């Protein structure tokens, strides 16, 4: 997700700021790596993207569209397709996934 703050939160940004950030991320790697890299919004060791954007379903949908159309290999972590929320908790041993709120297929 390239979230740098360590908070697990994704702050809103303008289209210009998003384009600049994606240019920056793309230049971090060799072009062959960019074309083959695995791209994901969240995983077993991060907050669910929907929770990271404060429950903003529109931001979640836009991120999924971007994920599916950006260069590289998109990866949907289970539950992303229905907008499953979930937070990240901290333990004495470091970060670990928080309790995942059960999803329903009616979303």
Tab-separated table of C-alpha atoms in Angstrom:
chain	number	residue	atom	x	y	z
A	1	UNK	CA	0.000	0.000	0.000
A	2	UNK	CA	3.034	2.283	0.333
A	3	UNK	CA	1.578	3.872	3.451
A	4	UNK	CA	4.570	5.562	5.062
A	5	UNK	CA	3.201	6.998	8.302
A	6	UNK	CA	3.005	3.733	10.220
A	7	UNK	CA	-0.452	4.658	11.482
A	8	UNK	CA	-2.352	2.402	9.090
A	9	UNK	CA	-4.410	5.396	7.983
A	10	UNK	CA	-4.583	6.715	4.447
A	11	UNK	CA	-5.208	10.453	4.319
A	12	UNK	CA	-7.242	12.031	1.514
A	13	UNK	CA	-5.191	13.658	-1.234
A	14	UNK	CA	-5.776	15.636	-4.378
A	15	UNK	CA	-5.469	14.083	-7.817
A	16	UNK	CA	-2.242	16.029	-8.319
A	17	UNK	CA	-0.765	14.764	-5.051
A	18	UNK	CA	-1.788	11.194	-5.906
A	19	UNK	CA	-0.176	11.445	-9.354
A	20	UNK	CA	3.017	12.836	-7.824
A	21	UNK	CA	3.118	10.033	-5.229
A	22	UNK	CA	2.589	7.357	-7.868
A	23	UNK	CA	5.369	8.896	-10.007
A	24	UNK	CA	7.620	8.787	-6.945
A	25	UNK	CA	6.770	5.156	-6.174
A	26	UNK	CA	7.212	4.121	-9.803
A	27	UNK	CA	10.692	5.700	-9.925
A	28	UNK	CA	11.743	3.808	-6.771
A	29	UNK	CA	12.087	0.572	-8.745
A	30	UNK	CA	13.542	-0.617	-12.035
A	31	UNK	CA	10.892	-0.631	-14.836
A	32	UNK	CA	10.908	-4.440	-15.064
A	33	UNK	CA	10.159	-4.651	-11.352
A	34	UNK	CA	7.296	-2.145	-11.637
A	35	UNK	CA	5.737	-4.168	-14.458
A	36	UNK	CA	5.914	-7.408	-12.442
A	37	UNK	CA	5.372	-6.243	-8.862
A	38	UNK	CA	2.519	-7.536	-6.734
A	39	UNK	CA	0.183	-4.676	-5.811
A	40	UNK	CA	-2.272	-4.883	-2.937
A	41	UNK	CA	-4.307	-2.539	-0.773
A	42	UNK	CA	-4.051	-4.582	2.416
A	43	UNK	CA	-2.990	-7.967	3.709
A	44	UNK	CA	-2.907	-10.171	6.791
A	45	UNK	CA	-0.515	-7.778	8.530
A	46	UNK	CA	-2.098	-4.410	7.728
A	47	UNK	CA	-5.360	-2.686	8.504
A	48	UNK	CA	-8.083	-3.366	5.966
A	49	UNK	CA	-8.100	-0.618	3.353
A	50	UNK	CA	-11.725	0.284	4.066
A	51	UNK	CA	-10.792	0.882	7.707
A	52	UNK	CA	-7.610	2.736	6.712
A	53	UNK	CA	-9.728	5.268	4.801
A	54	UNK	CA	-12.138	5.722	7.690
A	55	UNK	CA	-14.939	3.642	6.163
A	56	UNK	CA	-15.109	5.779	3.000
A	57	UNK	CA	-16.684	3.337	0.505
A	58	UNK	CA	-16.042	5.706	-2.428
A	59	UNK	CA	-12.317	5.837	-1.617
A	60	UNK	CA	-12.301	2.034	-1.359
A	61	UNK	CA	-13.956	1.641	-4.777
A	62	UNK	CA	-11.557	4.131	-6.382
A	63	UNK	CA	-8.598	2.303	-4.861
A	64	UNK	CA	-9.867	-1.033	-6.208
A	65	UNK	CA	-10.281	0.469	-9.683
A	66	UNK	CA	-6.763	1.866	-9.504
A	67	UNK	CA	-5.392	-1.453	-8.241
A	68	UNK	CA	-6.945	-3.331	-11.168
A	69	UNK	CA	-5.742	-0.871	-13.810
A	70	UNK	CA	-2.249	0.022	-12.543
A	71	UNK	CA	0.839	-1.607	-13.999
A	72	UNK	CA	1.886	-4.813	-12.225
A	73	UNK	CA	-0.055	-7.723	-10.779
A	74	UNK	CA	-3.114	-6.796	-8.691
A	75	UNK	CA	-3.789	-8.868	-5.597
A	76	UNK	CA	-7.088	-8.907	-3.729
A	77	UNK	CA	-6.736	-10.043	-0.151
A	78	UNK	CA	-9.813	-12.065	0.828
A	79	UNK	CA	-12.649	-9.779	1.871
A	80	UNK	CA	-11.484	-6.797	-0.192
A	81	UNK	CA	-14.023	-7.609	-2.879
A	82	UNK	CA	-16.886	-6.921	-0.442
A	83	UNK	CA	-15.248	-4.111	1.522
A	84	UNK	CA	-14.518	-6.082	4.676
A	85	UNK	CA	-13.288	-3.735	7.445
A	86	UNK	CA	-10.685	-4.523	10.079
A	87	UNK	CA	-8.148	-2.710	12.186
A	88	UNK	CA	-4.593	-3.418	13.229
A	89	UNK	CA	-3.755	-3.825	16.891
A	90	UNK	CA	-0.364	-3.582	18.515
A	91	UNK	CA	0.968	-6.323	20.748
A	92	UNK	CA	4.117	-6.636	22.841
A	93	UNK	CA	5.743	-8.487	19.941
A	94	UNK	CA	4.931	-5.804	17.371
A	95	UNK	CA	2.061	-5.405	14.963
A	96	UNK	CA	-0.535	-8.095	14.466
A	97	UNK	CA	-3.905	-8.113	12.725
A	98	UNK	CA	-6.846	-6.889	14.729
A	99	UNK	CA	-10.061	-8.772	14.992
A	100	UNK	CA	-11.582	-8.913	11.545
A	101	UNK	CA	-15.239	-7.930	11.462
A	102	UNK	CA	-17.176	-10.729	9.732
A	103	UNK	CA	-18.385	-9.792	6.265
A	104	UNK	CA	-21.570	-10.783	4.563
A	105	UNK	CA	-22.192	-11.586	0.941
A	106	UNK	CA	-25.011	-9.043	0.853
A	107	UNK	CA	-22.616	-6.083	0.546
